[in-house]
Amino acid sequence: MRLSLKKILLFATIIGLFGTMTNFVYISPLPTLVAAMLLPFVLIRKRFVPEMVFWLGLFTIFTILSTLLYYPKSFLHFQFYRYDGNFFISYLPLLVLPFLSYQFDIEKLFKRFLLISTGINLLVYLYFLRLAEPAFTGLFLSTNGAGGFFSIVTSLAFLFFLEKRTAVNLSLLLLNSFFLFSTYSRGSILGLILGLGCLLVIYGRRKHLITLLFVVLAAIQVIILCYTYPDYKQFIMNGPRADINQNYNTFAQRKFGSVSTKLNNVYIRIYDTWPRAVDCFLHSPVVGTGFGSINDVPFRFNEVVPHLIATNAQPNKVFNDSHAHHSFLHILGEQGIVGLGLFVLFWVSVYNFLIRNKQQLLIRNFLLVSYFNLTIMSFTEHRITTPSNALPFVIMLGLYYLYVNYYKGHQPAEATVKQHNIAIS
């Protein structure tokens, strides 16, 4: 690839990074568009494929095939990329950036991003005070979008403060923490706390506790679903109305009565959206019912191979955010064991890359916290592919890959680690 094309992609990626602070204007997908145009040139010229790109590439191919078999016209709809197919927007840069290398001061770039983001959102918050809104959404359309973004930015501010305990870094940490708590996004707050906890566990050489955390989270949700799935099948999916949202409202009013919006959101997950993904998986456990099929309701399952493969034959195709509110269940329902297995292999390869590469410890540690943060948030929302949450992580990870590749190719192995005096514990 010519140096000029590499610079174009780097420039687009940096613009996209600063564009992640809003989804009112679609700036953050810019590196995705440029990467899509450069991908053929990269694949032709490169013989070695990084582990992360290999597994992501397989999952991407599987997703494309699943879409083509389920509803090929999806690729012609803008709303598909905004909602059902936002995976393509969020992750395509990682199919290109790991092949490249570039010399730049990544710590300075991320610090400028933190400063500019905090300054802009402070102005937005001062304007927010004049409104009668219950929760702060910043420059995002939803509290979850804002919460996920501020959760990631707050972890960056926290690690900068650990490196240098200055008044400026303390102010950045306090302001972004305040923005995060003002969104009232419980999943984002929990993700940040547990993400920082996972970093402490890694430094404490007790990685098995991280595995235990995810096993416990999954076990709790399996137990919940064993209790709620029968009610979903009887009263919601097979309820008296064709509109399952009305079925849920009738069921919830009878079972729970009048509850707060926050509590009702919890009930929607455990009685409707999570069981919806399970329903798809049970009908088609191998490859799921088709990419983009979970929000095409009510389901009309068409068995291709009895008890193994089925599709959702609902003719009304909808592109919206009515997903499973759980990333791993969502992938399992739409793409089955094969799809989830490929994605998990990719996701584990991201972790392995971060563990093995310590060329810039502050940035590496921030990416580890964000990795666990995004993973944990995805147990209660479909955050792992949502651009407002995934793109900040993906773009920063891609930039770190550029940084690591350059230093691996230009400095002795024993001199590649830039040390920082960070008090982890």
CSV table of C-alpha atoms in Angstrom, one decimal:
chain,number,residue,atom,x,y,z
A,1,MET,CA,0.0,0.0,0.0
A,2,ARG,CA,1.3,3.4,-0.9
A,3,LEU,CA,2.3,5.7,2.0
A,4,SER,CA,-0.3,8.3,0.8
A,5,LEU,CA,-3.1,5.7,1.2
A,6,LYS,CA,-1.8,4.8,4.6
A,7,LYS,CA,-1.9,8.4,5.6
A,8,ILE,CA,-5.4,8.8,4.3
A,9,LEU,CA,-6.6,5.9,6.4
A,10,LEU,CA,-4.7,7.2,9.5
A,11,PHE,CA,-6.2,10.7,9.0
A,12,ALA,CA,-9.7,9.2,8.6
A,13,THR,CA,-9.2,7.1,11.7
A,14,ILE,CA,-8.2,10.1,13.8
A,15,ILE,CA,-11.2,12.1,12.6
A,16,GLY,CA,-13.4,9.1,13.4
A,17,LEU,CA,-11.9,8.9,16.9
A,18,PHE,CA,-12.9,12.5,17.6
A,19,GLY,CA,-16.3,11.8,15.9
A,20,THR,CA,-17.1,9.1,18.4
A,21,MET,CA,-18.2,11.7,20.9
A,22,THR,CA,-21.5,12.1,19.0
A,23,ASN,CA,-24.0,10.0,16.9
A,24,PHE,CA,-26.1,13.0,15.9
A,25,VAL,CA,-23.7,13.4,13.0
A,26,TYR,CA,-22.2,10.3,11.4
A,27,ILE,CA,-18.5,11.2,11.7
A,28,SER,CA,-17.2,8.1,13.5
A,29,PRO,CA,-17.9,5.7,10.6
A,30,LEU,CA,-15.4,7.5,8.4
A,31,PRO,CA,-12.6,5.0,9.0
A,32,THR,CA,-15.0,2.2,8.2
A,33,LEU,CA,-15.7,3.7,4.8
A,34,VAL,CA,-12.0,4.3,4.0
A,35,ALA,CA,-11.0,0.9,5.3
A,36,ALA,CA,-13.7,-0.7,3.1
A,37,MET,CA,-12.2,0.9,0.0
A,38,LEU,CA,-8.6,-0.1,1.0
A,39,LEU,CA,-9.4,-3.7,2.1
A,40,PRO,CA,-8.9,-5.2,-1.4
A,41,PHE,CA,-5.4,-3.6,-1.8
A,42,VAL,CA,-4.4,-4.9,1.7
A,43,LEU,CA,-5.5,-8.4,1.1
A,44,ILE,CA,-3.7,-8.6,-2.3
A,45,ARG,CA,-0.4,-7.4,-0.9
A,46,LYS,CA,-0.2,-9.2,2.4
A,47,ARG,CA,0.7,-12.8,3.0
A,48,PHE,CA,0.6,-12.9,6.8
A,49,VAL,CA,-2.8,-12.5,8.5
A,50,PRO,CA,-2.8,-11.5,12.2
A,51,GLU,CA,-4.8,-13.8,14.5
A,52,MET,CA,-7.3,-11.1,15.3
A,53,VAL,CA,-8.0,-10.4,11.6
A,54,PHE,CA,-8.3,-14.1,10.8
A,55,TRP,CA,-11.1,-14.7,13.2
A,56,LEU,CA,-12.8,-11.4,12.6
A,57,GLY,CA,-12.6,-12.2,8.8
A,58,LEU,CA,-14.2,-15.6,9.3
A,59,PHE,CA,-17.0,-14.1,11.4
A,60,THR,CA,-17.5,-11.3,8.9
A,61,ILE,CA,-17.8,-13.8,6.0
A,62,PHE,CA,-20.2,-15.9,8.0
A,63,THR,CA,-22.3,-12.8,8.8
A,64,ILE,CA,-22.4,-11.8,5.1
A,65,LEU,CA,-23.5,-15.3,4.1
A,66,SER,CA,-26.1,-15.4,6.9
A,67,THR,CA,-27.5,-12.1,5.7
A,68,LEU,CA,-27.6,-13.2,2.0
A,69,LEU,CA,-29.4,-16.3,2.9
A,70,TYR,CA,-31.9,-14.6,5.2
A,71,TYR,CA,-32.6,-11.3,3.4
A,72,PRO,CA,-30.1,-10.2,0.8
A,73,LYS,CA,-31.9,-6.8,0.3
A,74,SER,CA,-30.7,-5.8,3.8
A,75,PHE,CA,-27.5,-4.5,2.3
A,76,LEU,CA,-29.5,-2.0,0.2
A,77,HIS,CA,-31.1,-0.4,3.3
A,78,PHE,CA,-29.3,2.4,5.2
A,79,GLN,CA,-31.2,1.5,8.4
A,80,PHE,CA,-29.7,-2.0,8.2
A,81,TYR,CA,-26.2,-0.5,8.9
A,82,ARG,CA,-27.7,1.8,11.5
A,83,TYR,CA,-29.3,-1.0,13.5
A,84,ASP,CA,-29.4,-4.7,12.6
A,85,GLY,CA,-26.1,-4.7,10.7
A,86,ASN,CA,-24.1,-2.1,12.7
A,87,PHE,CA,-21.5,-4.8,13.2
A,88,PHE,CA,-20.1,-3.9,9.8
A,89,ILE,CA,-19.8,-0.2,10.7
A,90,SER,CA,-18.2,-1.0,14.1
A,91,TYR,CA,-15.6,-3.6,13.2
A,92,LEU,CA,-14.5,-3.3,9.5
A,93,PRO,CA,-11.6,-1.0,10.4
A,94,LEU,CA,-10.0,-3.9,12.3
A,95,LEU,CA,-9.8,-5.9,9.0
A,96,VAL,CA,-7.3,-3.3,7.7
A,97,LEU,CA,-5.5,-1.4,10.5
A,98,PRO,CA,-3.6,-4.4,11.9
A,99,PHE,CA,-1.8,-4.9,8.6
A,100,LEU,CA,-0.2,-1.4,8.8
A,101,SER,CA,2.3,0.4,11.0
A,102,TYR,CA,2.9,4.1,11.8
A,103,GLN,CA,5.0,6.2,14.1
A,104,PHE,CA,3.1,8.7,16.2
A,105,ASP,CA,2.7,9.7,19.9
A,106,ILE,CA,-0.4,7.7,20.8
A,107,GLU,CA,-0.5,8.9,24.4
A,108,LYS,CA,-0.5,12.5,23.3
A,109,LEU,CA,-3.3,11.8,20.8
A,110,PHE,CA,-5.5,10.1,23.3
A,111,LYS,CA,-4.9,12.8,25.9
A,112,ARG,CA,-6.0,15.5,23.3
A,113,PHE,CA,-9.1,13.4,22.6
A,114,LEU,CA,-9.8,13.3,26.3
A,115,LEU,CA,-9.3,17.0,26.8
A,116,ILE,CA,-11.4,18.0,23.8
A,117,SER,CA,-14.2,15.5,24.6
A,118,THR,CA,-14.4,16.7,28.2
A,119,GLY,CA,-14.5,20.4,27.2
A,120,ILE,CA,-17.2,19.9,24.6
A,121,ASN,CA,-19.3,17.8,26.9
A,122,LEU,CA,-18.9,20.3,29.7
A,123,LEU,CA,-20.5,22.9,27.4
A,124,VAL,CA,-23.2,20.4,26.5
A,125,TYR,CA,-23.9,19.7,30.1
A,126,LEU,CA,-24.2,23.4,30.9
A,127,TYR,CA,-26.9,23.6,28.2
A,128,PHE,CA,-28.5,20.4,29.5
A,129,LEU,CA,-29.1,22.1,32.9
A,130,ARG,CA,-31.5,24.5,31.2
A,131,LEU,CA,-33.7,21.6,30.1
A,132,ALA,CA,-36.1,19.5,32.1
A,133,GLU,CA,-34.6,16.1,31.0
A,134,PRO,CA,-34.2,13.4,33.6
A,135,ALA,CA,-30.9,12.0,32.3
A,136,PHE,CA,-27.9,13.5,30.5
A,137,THR,CA,-27.4,12.1,27.0
A,138,GLY,CA,-24.6,14.3,25.9
A,139,LEU,CA,-24.4,14.4,22.1
A,140,PHE,CA,-26.1,11.0,21.8
A,141,LEU,CA,-29.6,9.9,21.0
A,142,SER,CA,-29.9,7.6,24.0
A,143,THR,CA,-28.7,7.3,27.6
A,144,ASN,CA,-27.1,3.9,26.8
A,145,GLY,CA,-25.2,5.4,23.9
A,146,ALA,CA,-24.0,8.2,26.1
A,147,GLY,CA,-23.4,6.0,29.1
A,148,GLY,CA,-21.2,3.6,27.1
A,149,PHE,CA,-19.2,6.4,25.7
A,150,PHE,CA,-18.6,8.2,29.0
A,151,SER,CA,-17.8,4.8,30.6
A,152,ILE,CA,-14.9,4.3,28.2
A,153,VAL,CA,-13.7,7.9,28.4
A,154,THR,CA,-13.9,7.8,32.2
A,155,SER,CA,-11.6,4.8,32.3
A,156,LEU,CA,-9.1,6.7,30.1
A,157,ALA,CA,-9.2,9.7,32.5
A,158,PHE,CA,-8.7,7.3,35.5
A,159,LEU,CA,-5.5,5.8,34.0
A,160,PHE,CA,-4.1,9.2,33.1
A,161,PHE,CA,-4.7,10.3,36.7
A,162,LEU,CA,-3.0,7.2,38.0
A,163,GLU,CA,0.0,8.0,35.8
A,164,LYS,CA,0.2,11.7,36.9
A,165,ARG,CA,-1.8,12.9,39.8
A,166,THR,CA,-2.2,16.5,38.6
A,167,ALA,CA,-5.1,18.9,39.1
A,168,VAL,CA,-5.9,18.7,35.4
A,169,ASN,CA,-6.0,14.9,35.3
A,170,LEU,CA,-8.1,14.9,38.5
A,171,SER,CA,-10.6,17.4,36.9
A,172,LEU,CA,-10.8,15.3,33.8
A,173,LEU,CA,-11.6,12.2,36.0
A,174,LEU,CA,-14.2,14.0,38.1
A,175,LEU,CA,-16.0,15.6,35.2
A,176,ASN,CA,-16.3,12.5,33.1
A,177,SER,CA,-17.3,10.4,36.2
A,178,PHE,CA,-20.0,13.0,36.8
A,179,PHE,CA,-21.2,12.9,33.1
A,180,LEU,CA,-21.4,9.1,33.4
A,181,PHE,CA,-23.4,9.1,36.6
A,182,SER,CA,-25.7,11.8,35.1
A,183,THR,CA,-26.7,9.3,32.3
A,184,TYR,CA,-28.2,6.9,35.0
A,185,SER,CA,-27.0,4.1,32.7
A,186,ARG,CA,-26.6,1.3,35.3
A,187,GLY,CA,-25.0,-1.1,32.8
A,188,SER,CA,-22.3,1.4,31.9
A,189,ILE,CA,-21.5,2.2,35.5
A,190,LEU,CA,-21.3,-1.5,36.4
A,191,GLY,CA,-19.1,-2.2,33.3
A,192,LEU,CA,-16.6,0.5,34.3
A,193,ILE,CA,-16.3,-0.7,37.9
A,194,LEU,CA,-15.9,-4.4,36.9
A,195,GLY,CA,-13.6,-3.4,34.0
A,196,LEU,CA,-11.2,-1.7,36.4
A,197,GLY,CA,-11.6,-4.6,38.8
A,198,CYS,CA,-10.5,-7.0,36.0
A,199,LEU,CA,-7.3,-5.0,35.4
A,200,LEU,CA,-6.5,-5.2,39.1
A,201,VAL,CA,-7.1,-9.0,38.9
A,202,ILE,CA,-4.7,-9.3,35.9
A,203,TYR,CA,-2.0,-7.4,37.8
A,204,GLY,CA,-2.7,-9.5,40.9
A,205,ARG,CA,-2.0,-12.7,38.7
A,206,ARG,CA,-5.5,-14.1,39.5
A,207,LYS,CA,-6.9,-14.3,36.0
A,208,HIS,CA,-9.1,-17.3,36.9
A,209,LEU,CA,-11.3,-14.8,38.8
A,210,ILE,CA,-12.2,-13.1,35.5
A,211,THR,CA,-13.3,-16.5,34.1
A,212,LEU,CA,-15.3,-17.1,37.3
A,213,LEU,CA,-17.0,-13.7,36.9
A,214,PHE,CA,-18.3,-14.5,33.4
A,215,VAL,CA,-19.3,-18.0,34.4
A,216,VAL,CA,-21.4,-16.5,37.3
A,217,LEU,CA,-22.9,-13.9,35.1
A,218,ALA,CA,-23.9,-16.5,32.5
A,219,ALA,CA,-25.2,-18.9,35.2
A,220,ILE,CA,-27.4,-16.2,36.8
A,221,GLN,CA,-29.0,-15.4,33.4
A,222,VAL,CA,-29.5,-19.0,32.5
A,223,ILE,CA,-31.4,-19.5,35.8
A,224,ILE,CA,-33.5,-16.4,35.1
A,225,LEU,CA,-34.4,-17.6,31.6
A,226,CYS,CA,-35.4,-21.1,32.9
A,227,TYR,CA,-38.0,-19.2,34.9
A,228,THR,CA,-39.1,-16.6,32.4
A,229,TYR,CA,-39.0,-18.4,29.0
A,230,PRO,CA,-42.2,-20.4,29.6
A,231,ASP,CA,-44.1,-17.2,30.3
A,232,TYR,CA,-42.7,-15.6,27.2
A,233,LYS,CA,-43.8,-18.6,25.0
A,234,GLN,CA,-47.3,-18.7,26.5
A,235,PHE,CA,-48.2,-15.0,27.0
A,236,ILE,CA,-46.0,-13.0,24.7
A,237,MET,CA,-44.9,-14.8,21.6
A,238,ASN,CA,-48.0,-17.0,21.5
A,239,GLY,CA,-50.3,-14.3,23.0
A,240,PRO,CA,-53.7,-13.2,21.7
A,241,ARG,CA,-52.3,-10.3,19.5
A,242,ALA,CA,-50.1,-10.3,16.5
A,243,ASP,CA,-48.2,-7.3,18.1
A,244,ILE,CA,-45.9,-9.0,20.7
A,245,ASN,CA,-45.3,-5.6,22.3
A,246,GLN,CA,-49.0,-5.3,23.2
A,247,ASN,CA,-48.8,-8.9,24.4
A,248,TYR,CA,-46.0,-8.0,26.7
A,249,ASN,CA,-47.7,-4.8,28.0
A,250,THR,CA,-50.9,-6.9,28.8
A,251,PHE,CA,-48.8,-9.6,30.5
A,252,ALA,CA,-46.7,-7.1,32.5
A,253,GLN,CA,-49.7,-5.1,33.7
A,254,ARG,CA,-51.4,-8.3,35.0
A,255,LYS,CA,-48.2,-9.7,36.5
A,256,PHE,CA,-46.4,-6.7,37.9
A,257,GLY,CA,-48.9,-3.8,37.9
A,258,SER,CA,-47.6,-0.3,37.7
A,259,VAL,CA,-43.8,-0.2,38.0
A,260,SER,CA,-41.1,2.4,37.3
A,261,THR,CA,-39.6,2.8,33.8
A,262,LYS,CA,-36.2,1.4,35.0
A,263,LEU,CA,-37.8,-1.7,36.5
A,264,ASN,CA,-40.0,-2.2,33.5
A,265,ASN,CA,-36.8,-2.2,31.3
A,266,VAL,CA,-35.5,-5.0,33.4
A,267,TYR,CA,-38.7,-7.0,33.0
A,268,ILE,CA,-38.7,-6.4,29.2
A,269,ARG,CA,-35.2,-8.0,29.0
A,270,ILE,CA,-35.9,-11.1,31.2
A,271,TYR,CA,-39.5,-11.8,29.9
A,272,ASP,CA,-39.3,-10.6,26.2
A,273,THR,CA,-36.0,-9.8,24.5
A,274,TRP,CA,-33.7,-12.4,26.1
A,275,PRO,CA,-36.3,-15.2,25.7
A,276,ARG,CA,-36.7,-14.1,22.1
A,277,ALA,CA,-33.1,-14.8,21.3
A,278,VAL,CA,-33.4,-18.2,23.1
A,279,ASP,CA,-36.4,-19.0,21.0
A,280,CYS,CA,-34.4,-18.5,17.8
A,281,PHE,CA,-31.5,-20.5,19.1
A,282,LEU,CA,-33.7,-23.5,20.2
A,283,HIS,CA,-35.3,-23.6,16.7
A,284,SER,CA,-32.0,-23.3,14.9
A,285,PRO,CA,-29.0,-24.0,17.2
A,286,VAL,CA,-26.4,-24.5,14.6
A,287,VAL,CA,-26.5,-21.4,12.5
A,288,GLY,CA,-29.3,-19.4,14.0
A,289,THR,CA,-32.4,-18.1,12.2
A,290,GLY,CA,-30.6,-15.5,10.1
A,291,PHE,CA,-28.6,-12.3,10.6
A,292,GLY,CA,-31.1,-9.5,11.3
A,293,SER,CA,-34.0,-11.9,12.1
A,294,ILE,CA,-34.5,-11.3,15.9
A,295,ASN,CA,-36.6,-8.1,15.5
A,296,ASP,CA,-38.8,-9.5,12.7
A,297,VAL,CA,-41.7,-10.6,14.8
A,298,PRO,CA,-43.9,-12.5,15.4
A,299,PHE,CA,-41.6,-15.4,14.5
A,300,ARG,CA,-42.6,-17.8,11.8
A,301,PHE,CA,-40.1,-20.6,12.0
A,302,ASN,CA,-39.4,-22.6,8.8
A,303,GLU,CA,-37.5,-25.8,9.5
A,304,VAL,CA,-34.8,-26.6,6.9
A,305,VAL,CA,-33.2,-29.4,8.9
A,306,PRO,CA,-35.5,-30.5,11.7
A,307,HIS,CA,-34.3,-29.5,15.2
A,308,LEU,CA,-31.0,-28.2,13.8
A,309,ILE,CA,-31.5,-25.4,11.2
A,310,ALA,CA,-34.5,-23.1,10.7
A,311,THR,CA,-35.2,-19.6,9.4
A,312,ASN,CA,-37.5,-16.9,10.5
A,313,ALA,CA,-40.0,-16.8,7.6
A,314,GLN,CA,-41.7,-13.6,8.8
A,315,PRO,CA,-42.1,-11.6,5.6
A,316,ASN,CA,-42.2,-8.2,7.3
A,317,LYS,CA,-38.5,-7.2,7.6
A,318,VAL,CA,-37.8,-4.5,10.2
A,319,PHE,CA,-34.7,-2.5,10.8
A,320,ASN,CA,-34.7,-1.0,14.3
A,321,ASP,CA,-33.1,-1.3,17.7
A,322,SER,CA,-35.5,-4.0,19.0
A,323,HIS,CA,-32.6,-6.4,19.6
A,324,ALA,CA,-32.1,-9.0,22.3
A,325,HIS,CA,-30.5,-6.5,24.8
A,326,HIS,CA,-27.8,-9.0,25.3
A,327,SER,CA,-25.0,-9.2,22.7
A,328,PHE,CA,-24.1,-12.9,23.2
A,329,LEU,CA,-27.7,-14.1,23.2
A,330,HIS,CA,-28.4,-11.9,20.2
A,331,ILE,CA,-25.5,-13.5,18.2
A,332,LEU,CA,-26.5,-17.0,19.4
A,333,GLY,CA,-30.1,-16.5,18.3
A,334,GLU,CA,-29.3,-15.1,14.9
A,335,GLN,CA,-26.1,-17.0,14.0
A,336,GLY,CA,-26.2,-20.0,16.3
A,337,ILE,CA,-23.3,-21.9,17.9
A,338,VAL,CA,-21.2,-21.4,14.8
A,339,GLY,CA,-21.6,-17.6,14.7
A,340,LEU,CA,-21.1,-17.2,18.5
A,341,GLY,CA,-18.1,-19.5,18.4
A,342,LEU,CA,-16.4,-17.5,15.7
A,343,PHE,CA,-17.1,-14.2,17.5
A,344,VAL,CA,-15.8,-15.5,20.8
A,345,LEU,CA,-12.6,-16.7,19.1
A,346,PHE,CA,-12.1,-13.2,17.6
A,347,TRP,CA,-12.9,-11.6,21.0
A,348,VAL,CA,-10.4,-13.8,22.8
A,349,SER,CA,-7.8,-12.9,20.2
A,350,VAL,CA,-8.3,-9.3,21.0
A,351,TYR,CA,-7.6,-10.0,24.7
A,352,ASN,CA,-4.5,-12.1,23.7
A,353,PHE,CA,-3.1,-9.2,21.6
A,354,LEU,CA,-3.5,-6.8,24.5
A,355,ILE,CA,-1.9,-9.1,27.0
A,356,ARG,CA,1.1,-9.8,24.8
A,357,ASN,CA,1.8,-6.2,23.7
A,358,LYS,CA,3.0,-3.8,26.4
A,359,GLN,CA,4.7,-1.2,24.1
A,360,GLN,CA,2.7,1.6,25.8
A,361,LEU,CA,1.4,0.4,29.2
A,362,LEU,CA,-1.0,3.3,29.9
A,363,ILE,CA,-2.8,2.8,26.5
A,364,ARG,CA,-2.7,-1.0,26.8
A,365,ASN,CA,-4.2,-0.9,30.3
A,366,PHE,CA,-6.9,1.5,29.1
A,367,LEU,CA,-7.8,-0.9,26.2
A,368,LEU,CA,-7.9,-3.8,28.6
A,369,VAL,CA,-10.3,-2.0,30.9
A,370,SER,CA,-12.5,-1.0,27.9
A,371,TYR,CA,-12.4,-4.5,26.6
A,372,PHE,CA,-13.8,-5.9,29.9
A,373,ASN,CA,-16.1,-2.9,30.2
A,374,LEU,CA,-17.7,-3.5,26.8
A,375,THR,CA,-17.9,-7.3,27.4
A,376,ILE,CA,-19.7,-6.8,30.8
A,377,MET,CA,-22.1,-4.2,29.4
A,378,SER,CA,-23.0,-6.6,26.6
A,379,PHE,CA,-24.5,-9.0,29.2
A,380,THR,CA,-27.4,-6.5,29.7
A,381,GLU,CA,-27.5,-4.7,26.4
A,382,HIS,CA,-26.4,-5.3,22.8
A,383,ARG,CA,-23.4,-3.0,23.3
A,384,ILE,CA,-20.6,-5.1,21.6
A,385,THR,CA,-21.6,-4.0,18.1
A,386,THR,CA,-23.3,-0.7,18.8
A,387,PRO,CA,-21.2,2.1,17.1
A,388,SER,CA,-21.6,4.5,20.0
A,389,ASN,CA,-20.0,2.0,22.3
A,390,ALA,CA,-17.9,-0.3,20.1
A,391,LEU,CA,-16.4,2.3,17.7
A,392,PRO,CA,-14.4,4.2,20.3
A,393,PHE,CA,-12.8,0.9,21.5
A,394,VAL,CA,-12.3,-0.4,17.9
A,395,ILE,CA,-10.7,2.8,16.6
A,396,MET,CA,-8.4,3.1,19.6
A,397,LEU,CA,-7.5,-0.6,19.4
A,398,GLY,CA,-6.7,-0.1,15.7
A,399,LEU,CA,-4.5,2.9,16.4
A,400,TYR,CA,-2.7,0.9,19.1
A,401,TYR,CA,-2.1,-1.9,16.6
A,402,LEU,CA,-0.5,0.7,14.2
A,403,TYR,CA,1.7,1.9,17.1
A,404,VAL,CA,2.7,-1.7,18.1
A,405,ASN,CA,3.5,-2.8,14.6
A,406,TYR,CA,5.9,0.2,14.1
A,407,TYR,CA,7.8,-0.4,17.3
A,408,LYS,CA,8.1,-4.1,16.7
A,409,GLY,CA,9.6,-3.4,13.3
A,410,HIS,CA,12.0,-0.6,14.3
A,411,GLN,CA,13.2,-1.3,17.8
A,412,PRO,CA,14.9,-4.2,19.6
A,413,ALA,CA,12.6,-6.4,21.5
A,414,GLU,CA,14.1,-5.6,24.8
A,415,ALA,CA,13.5,-1.8,24.3
A,416,THR,CA,9.9,-1.9,23.0
A,417,VAL,CA,8.1,-1.4,26.3
A,418,LYS,CA,7.6,2.2,27.4
A,419,GLN,CA,7.4,2.1,31.1
A,420,HIS,CA,5.0,4.2,33.2
A,421,ASN,CA,4.8,4.7,37.0
A,422,ILE,CA,1.2,3.6,37.3
A,423,ALA,CA,0.0,2.6,40.7
A,424,ILE,CA,-2.4,-0.2,39.8
A,425,SER,CA,-3.0,-1.2,43.4
